[in-house]
Short mmCIF file of C-alpha atoms and ligand atoms in Angstrom, two decimals:
data_model
loop_
_atom_site.label_atom_id
_atom_site.label_comp_id
_atom_site.label_asym_id
_atom_site.label_seq_id
_atom_site.Cartn_x
_atom_site.Cartn_y
_atom_site.Cartn_z
CA MET A 1 14.01 6.60 -19.06
CA SER A 2 14.72 10.27 -18.41
CA VAL A 3 13.39 11.42 -15.08
CA ALA A 4 14.72 14.74 -13.86
CA ILE A 5 15.07 15.03 -10.09
CA SER A 6 14.90 18.70 -9.10
CA ASN A 7 17.56 20.48 -7.07
CA LYS A 8 14.99 21.08 -4.34
CA LEU A 9 14.30 17.34 -4.01
CA SER A 10 18.02 16.51 -4.22
CA CYS A 11 18.70 18.83 -1.27
CA LEU A 12 16.09 16.98 0.79
CA LEU A 13 17.62 13.55 0.13
CA VAL A 14 19.84 13.59 3.22
CA PRO A 15 19.63 11.35 6.32
CA SER A 16 18.33 14.13 8.58
CA THR A 17 15.15 14.70 6.51
CA ASN A 18 11.93 13.40 8.03
CA VAL A 19 10.42 11.27 5.24
CA VAL A 20 7.05 9.57 4.69
CA VAL A 21 6.48 7.09 1.86
CA PHE A 22 2.84 6.35 1.01
CA THR A 23 2.29 3.45 -1.39
CA GLY A 24 -0.49 1.93 -3.46
CA ALA A 25 -0.95 -1.01 -5.78
CA GLY A 26 1.34 0.45 -8.47
CA VAL A 27 4.43 -0.25 -6.36
CA SER A 28 3.68 -3.98 -6.65
CA ALA A 29 2.73 -3.91 -10.35
CA GLU A 30 6.27 -4.70 -11.50
CA SER A 31 6.23 -7.77 -9.26
CA GLY A 32 3.22 -9.02 -11.23
CA VAL A 33 0.45 -8.09 -8.79
CA PRO A 34 -2.54 -6.53 -10.62
CA THR A 35 -3.59 -3.00 -9.66
CA PHE A 36 -7.25 -2.15 -8.97
CA ARG A 37 -7.87 0.59 -11.53
CA GLY A 38 -6.59 1.20 -15.05
CA ILE A 39 -6.92 -1.02 -18.12
CA ASP A 40 -5.93 -4.29 -16.46
CA GLY A 41 -7.28 -3.31 -13.03
CA LEU A 42 -9.05 -5.88 -10.86
CA TRP A 43 -12.13 -3.67 -10.53
CA ASN A 44 -12.66 -3.82 -14.30
CA GLU A 45 -12.98 -7.58 -14.12
CA PHE A 46 -14.52 -8.12 -10.69
CA ASN A 47 -17.41 -6.51 -8.86
CA VAL A 48 -16.36 -4.68 -5.68
CA GLN A 49 -19.81 -5.12 -4.13
CA GLU A 50 -19.65 -8.90 -4.53
CA LEU A 51 -16.13 -9.33 -3.19
CA ALA A 52 -14.92 -6.51 -0.98
CA THR A 53 -17.77 -5.52 1.34
CA PRO A 54 -18.99 -6.94 4.67
CA GLN A 55 -22.36 -7.59 2.97
CA ALA A 56 -20.68 -9.73 0.31
CA PHE A 57 -18.99 -11.85 2.99
CA ALA A 58 -22.23 -12.21 4.95
CA SER A 59 -24.15 -13.39 1.90
CA ASN A 60 -21.49 -15.57 0.22
CA PRO A 61 -18.35 -16.17 2.32
CA VAL A 62 -17.16 -19.01 0.08
CA ARG A 63 -17.18 -16.79 -3.05
CA VAL A 64 -15.32 -14.04 -1.18
CA TRP A 65 -12.75 -16.49 0.20
CA GLU A 66 -12.19 -18.05 -3.25
CA TRP A 67 -11.30 -14.64 -4.63
CA TYR A 68 -8.94 -13.82 -1.76
CA LEU A 69 -7.37 -17.28 -2.03
CA TRP A 70 -6.77 -16.69 -5.74
CA ARG A 71 -5.00 -13.42 -4.91
CA MET A 72 -2.99 -15.04 -2.12
CA GLU A 73 -1.85 -17.81 -4.45
CA LEU A 74 -0.82 -15.25 -7.06
CA ILE A 75 1.07 -13.11 -4.55
CA SER A 76 2.78 -16.09 -2.90
CA LYS A 77 4.48 -16.79 -6.25
CA VAL A 78 5.94 -13.28 -6.80
CA ASP A 79 8.79 -11.36 -5.18
CA PRO A 80 9.36 -7.79 -4.03
CA ASN A 81 10.80 -5.61 -6.82
CA ALA A 82 13.43 -2.87 -6.98
CA GLY A 83 10.90 -0.27 -5.76
CA HIS A 84 10.11 -2.25 -2.60
CA ARG A 85 13.81 -2.78 -2.00
CA VAL A 86 14.61 0.96 -2.17
CA ILE A 87 11.75 1.73 0.26
CA SER A 88 13.20 -0.87 2.64
CA TRP A 89 16.65 0.71 2.31
CA MET A 90 15.13 4.14 3.06
CA GLU A 91 13.99 2.89 6.48
CA SER A 92 17.61 2.69 7.59
CA PHE A 93 18.94 5.64 5.57
CA PHE A 94 16.61 8.34 6.91
CA SER A 95 16.74 8.93 10.67
CA GLU A 96 12.98 9.60 10.74
CA PHE A 97 11.10 7.46 8.25
CA THR A 98 7.51 6.22 8.03
CA LEU A 99 6.06 3.77 5.53
CA ILE A 100 2.30 3.92 5.05
CA THR A 101 0.73 1.48 2.61
CA GLN A 102 -2.69 0.74 1.19
CA ASN A 103 -1.37 -2.60 -0.04
CA VAL A 104 -2.33 -5.86 1.63
CA ASP A 105 0.10 -8.07 -0.32
CA GLY A 106 2.90 -8.24 2.28
CA LEU A 107 5.62 -7.38 -0.25
CA HIS A 108 6.94 -4.46 1.85
CA ASP A 109 7.40 -6.88 4.78
CA ARG A 110 9.18 -9.35 2.52
CA ALA A 111 11.43 -6.56 1.20
CA GLY A 112 12.55 -5.91 4.79
CA ASN A 113 10.54 -2.93 6.09
CA ARG A 114 9.97 -3.41 9.82
CA HIS A 115 7.59 -0.56 10.65
CA ILE A 116 4.63 -0.37 8.29
CA PHE A 117 1.27 1.31 8.79
CA LYS A 118 -1.09 -0.94 6.84
CA LEU A 119 -4.18 1.16 6.27
CA HIS A 120 -6.14 -1.53 4.43
CA GLY A 121 -5.08 -4.51 6.51
CA ASP A 122 -3.09 -7.58 5.57
CA LEU A 123 -3.98 -10.45 3.23
CA TRP A 124 -1.84 -12.73 5.40
CA GLU A 125 -4.01 -12.27 8.47
CA VAL A 126 -7.47 -13.56 9.39
CA ARG A 127 -10.00 -12.36 11.93
CA CYS A 128 -12.89 -14.23 13.52
CA VAL A 129 -16.24 -12.56 12.88
CA ARG A 130 -17.54 -13.93 16.19
CA CYS A 131 -14.72 -13.53 18.79
CA SER A 132 -12.57 -10.97 16.83
CA LYS A 133 -9.40 -13.00 17.48
CA THR A 134 -6.76 -12.36 14.81
CA ALA A 135 -4.11 -14.74 13.52
CA LYS A 136 -1.25 -14.62 11.02
CA LEU A 137 -1.50 -17.01 8.10
CA LEU A 138 1.70 -18.94 7.56
CA THR A 139 0.19 -21.01 4.74
CA LEU A 140 -2.84 -20.62 2.47
CA PRO A 141 -6.08 -21.30 4.39
CA PRO A 142 -7.02 -25.00 4.21
CA HIS A 143 -10.14 -26.24 2.43
CA PRO A 144 -13.05 -26.44 2.97
CA LEU A 145 -13.70 -22.72 2.69
CA PRO A 146 -14.58 -20.63 4.62
CA PRO A 147 -12.02 -21.44 7.34
CA ALA A 148 -13.34 -21.56 10.92
CA CYS A 149 -12.00 -20.22 14.23
CA GLU A 150 -11.53 -22.44 17.32
CA CYS A 151 -14.66 -20.75 18.73
CA GLY A 152 -16.71 -21.98 15.76
CA GLY A 153 -17.08 -18.52 14.17
CA LEU A 154 -16.12 -17.82 10.55
CA LEU A 155 -12.66 -16.47 9.83
CA ARG A 156 -12.57 -13.57 7.40
CA PRO A 157 -9.64 -12.04 5.49
CA GLY A 158 -7.83 -9.46 7.66
CA VAL A 159 -8.38 -6.66 5.15
CA VAL A 160 -10.47 -3.50 5.22
CA TRP A 161 -13.52 -3.69 2.99
CA PHE A 162 -15.49 -0.87 1.43
CA GLY A 163 -17.83 0.62 4.01
CA GLU A 164 -15.50 -0.31 6.92
CA MET A 165 -13.38 1.95 9.12
CA LEU A 166 -9.62 2.01 8.73
CA PRO A 167 -7.67 0.63 11.72
CA GLU A 168 -7.83 3.57 14.13
CA ARG A 169 -4.28 3.50 15.54
CA GLU A 170 -2.64 2.95 12.14
CA PHE A 171 -4.56 5.84 10.59
CA SER A 172 -4.07 8.33 13.43
CA GLN A 173 -0.33 7.55 13.58
CA SER A 174 -0.13 7.87 9.79
CA VAL A 175 -1.77 11.30 9.98
CA ALA A 176 0.64 12.34 12.75
CA ALA A 177 3.69 11.21 10.76
CA THR A 178 2.35 12.96 7.65
CA GLU A 179 1.78 16.20 9.56
CA HIS A 180 5.37 16.24 10.78
CA CYS A 181 7.31 15.09 7.72
CA GLN A 182 9.40 17.33 5.48
CA LEU A 183 9.31 15.10 2.41
CA PHE A 184 6.32 12.98 1.38
CA PHE A 185 6.44 10.46 -1.49
CA SER A 186 3.14 9.24 -2.96
CA VAL A 187 4.09 6.13 -4.93
CA GLY A 188 1.92 4.05 -7.29
CA THR A 189 -1.47 5.15 -6.04
CA SER A 190 -4.41 6.59 -7.95
CA ALA A 191 -5.16 8.65 -4.79
CA GLU A 192 -8.87 8.03 -5.27
CA VAL A 193 -9.79 6.03 -2.18
CA TYR A 194 -10.49 8.00 0.99
CA PRO A 195 -9.63 8.44 3.78
CA ALA A 196 -6.17 7.15 2.77
CA ALA A 197 -6.03 9.61 -0.16
CA GLN A 198 -6.31 12.45 2.37
CA LEU A 199 -2.68 11.88 3.41
CA PRO A 200 -0.89 13.57 0.47
CA ILE A 201 -3.32 16.48 0.84
CA ILE A 202 -2.50 16.77 4.57
CA ALA A 203 1.23 16.60 3.81
CA LYS A 204 0.91 19.44 1.34
CA GLU A 205 -1.23 21.55 3.69
CA LYS A 206 1.29 21.09 6.50
CA GLY A 207 4.16 22.27 4.32
CA ALA A 208 5.91 19.06 3.31
CA TYR A 209 7.52 18.81 -0.12
CA VAL A 210 5.25 16.31 -1.87
CA VAL A 211 6.53 14.11 -4.69
CA GLU A 212 4.40 11.77 -6.77
CA ILE A 213 5.93 8.73 -8.48
CA ASN A 214 3.52 7.15 -10.94
CA ILE A 215 3.38 5.94 -14.54
CA GLU A 216 0.55 8.44 -15.09
CA ARG A 217 -0.71 11.50 -13.28
CA SER A 218 -3.01 10.62 -10.37
CA ALA A 219 -5.99 12.51 -8.98
CA PHE A 220 -3.51 14.25 -6.65
CA ALA A 221 -0.81 15.11 -9.22
CA CYS A 222 -1.90 18.71 -9.84
CA ARG A 223 -1.30 19.47 -6.14
CA ALA A 224 2.10 17.74 -5.91
CA ASP A 225 5.28 19.81 -5.78
CA GLU A 226 7.00 17.41 -8.15
CA VAL A 227 5.73 14.57 -10.35
CA LEU A 228 8.23 11.92 -11.38
CA CYS A 229 6.56 10.07 -14.19
CA GLY A 230 7.80 6.50 -14.48
CA LYS A 231 7.72 3.04 -12.93
CA ALA A 232 8.34 2.91 -9.19
CA GLY A 233 10.93 0.18 -9.74
CA GLU A 234 12.89 2.50 -12.01
CA VAL A 235 12.37 5.92 -10.40
CA LEU A 236 13.04 4.85 -6.78
CA PRO A 237 16.54 3.49 -7.60
CA LEU A 238 17.32 6.93 -9.09
CA ILE A 239 16.22 8.51 -5.81
CA GLN A 240 18.42 6.06 -3.89
CA HIS A 241 21.36 6.90 -6.14
CA ARG A 242 20.82 10.63 -5.51
CA CYS A 243 20.77 9.94 -1.74
CA THR A 244 24.14 8.23 -1.82
CA VAL A 245 26.01 10.19 -4.50
CA PRO A 246 26.25 13.94 -3.81
CA PHE A 247 25.10 15.95 -6.84
P1 OAD B 1 -5.08 1.76 -7.99
O1 OAD B 1 -5.23 0.52 -8.79
O2 OAD B 1 -6.27 2.62 -7.81
O3 OAD B 1 -3.96 2.68 -8.61
C1 OAD B 1 -2.70 2.16 -8.96
C2 OAD B 1 -1.84 3.31 -9.42
O4 OAD B 1 -0.55 2.80 -9.68
C3 OAD B 1 -2.34 4.01 -10.70
O5 OAD B 1 -2.32 5.41 -10.47
C4 OAD B 1 -1.28 3.61 -11.74
O6 OAD B 1 -1.07 4.63 -12.69
C5 OAD B 1 -0.07 3.39 -10.87
N1 OAD B 1 0.94 2.45 -11.39
C6 OAD B 1 0.74 1.31 -12.09
N2 OAD B 1 1.92 0.68 -12.31
C7 OAD B 1 2.88 1.45 -11.76
C8 OAD B 1 4.29 1.34 -11.64
N3 OAD B 1 4.98 0.32 -12.14
N4 OAD B 1 4.95 2.32 -10.97
C9 OAD B 1 4.28 3.38 -10.45
N5 OAD B 1 2.96 3.53 -10.53
C10 OAD B 1 2.25 2.58 -11.17
O7 OAD B 1 -4.46 1.31 -6.59
P2 OAD B 1 -4.49 2.07 -5.19
O8 OAD B 1 -4.30 3.53 -5.37
O9 OAD B 1 -3.58 1.35 -4.29
O10 OAD B 1 -8.70 -0.76 -1.41
O11 OAD B 1 -5.97 1.80 -4.74
C11 OAD B 1 -6.39 2.21 -3.48
C12 OAD B 1 -7.34 1.21 -2.89
O12 OAD B 1 -8.39 0.93 -3.84
C13 OAD B 1 -6.73 -0.17 -2.65
O13 OAD B 1 -6.04 -0.24 -1.43
C14 OAD B 1 -7.94 -1.05 -2.63
C15 OAD B 1 -8.62 -0.52 -3.86
O14 OAD B 1 -9.98 -0.73 -3.96
C16 OAD B 1 -9.46 -1.69 -0.85
O15 OAD B 1 -9.58 -2.81 -1.31
C17 OAD B 1 -10.14 -1.21 0.38
#
């Protein structure tokens, strides 16, 4: 793979640079987690309206839970890849570093990142639709589905569905970090789902150097300062190498 890292980007790969990494499903693709769009994307096979909306859960919670359980089972069998590991390493290399993800798979946590803004929630959490209590899932939810809260209400997956607001604190802090960073990486996202997809645009407007890492050009690519075309698990190790070996 020949990916040319520019001199401008190389100069920014020093510990004192304020860095934001924004990830999407593509960062987990090399672990074996399907993306949403593209040829093998989940939304080609499954209907968003039937699986990822509050209305879908209200009308058929068992169907929704079966789909989430299938994804949880799949994800529980895979491991973080080289891309996740570099992003985890970046958290300690850069003195100011923020990871913002649209992913709910928990692979950034398992790779070692400690501070993660999860804009679309977490597959490994549940929330009661009646009392709003949240809980971490240490194992797959037991049958029969749907699982129930102590209060008797239904537990739902702790993810953000279409038509729902993003978690307010996570989004406002993500915007603040984006507005103040000097270098912004948009990794493995189609940049099509708003408001998350606003972040690379904000970074660019506020003067950050914006780099896209993707196997193909996203909706945002024409506005990026630099597009590194390739797999996240291959391009990010090159970035790490450039951070540690002076050019
Ligand atoms: P998408 O499935 O829309 O886009 C995945 C992106 O990853 C595409 O641009 C691919 O080209 C790229 N890609 C695939 N493999 C890659 C690799 N190995 N390295 C680098 N890039 C790769 O996923 P997201 O942008 O994350 O929301 O989708 C955003 C949101 O839409 C998701 O969070 C989810 C979905 O519907 C909700 O469910 C609310």
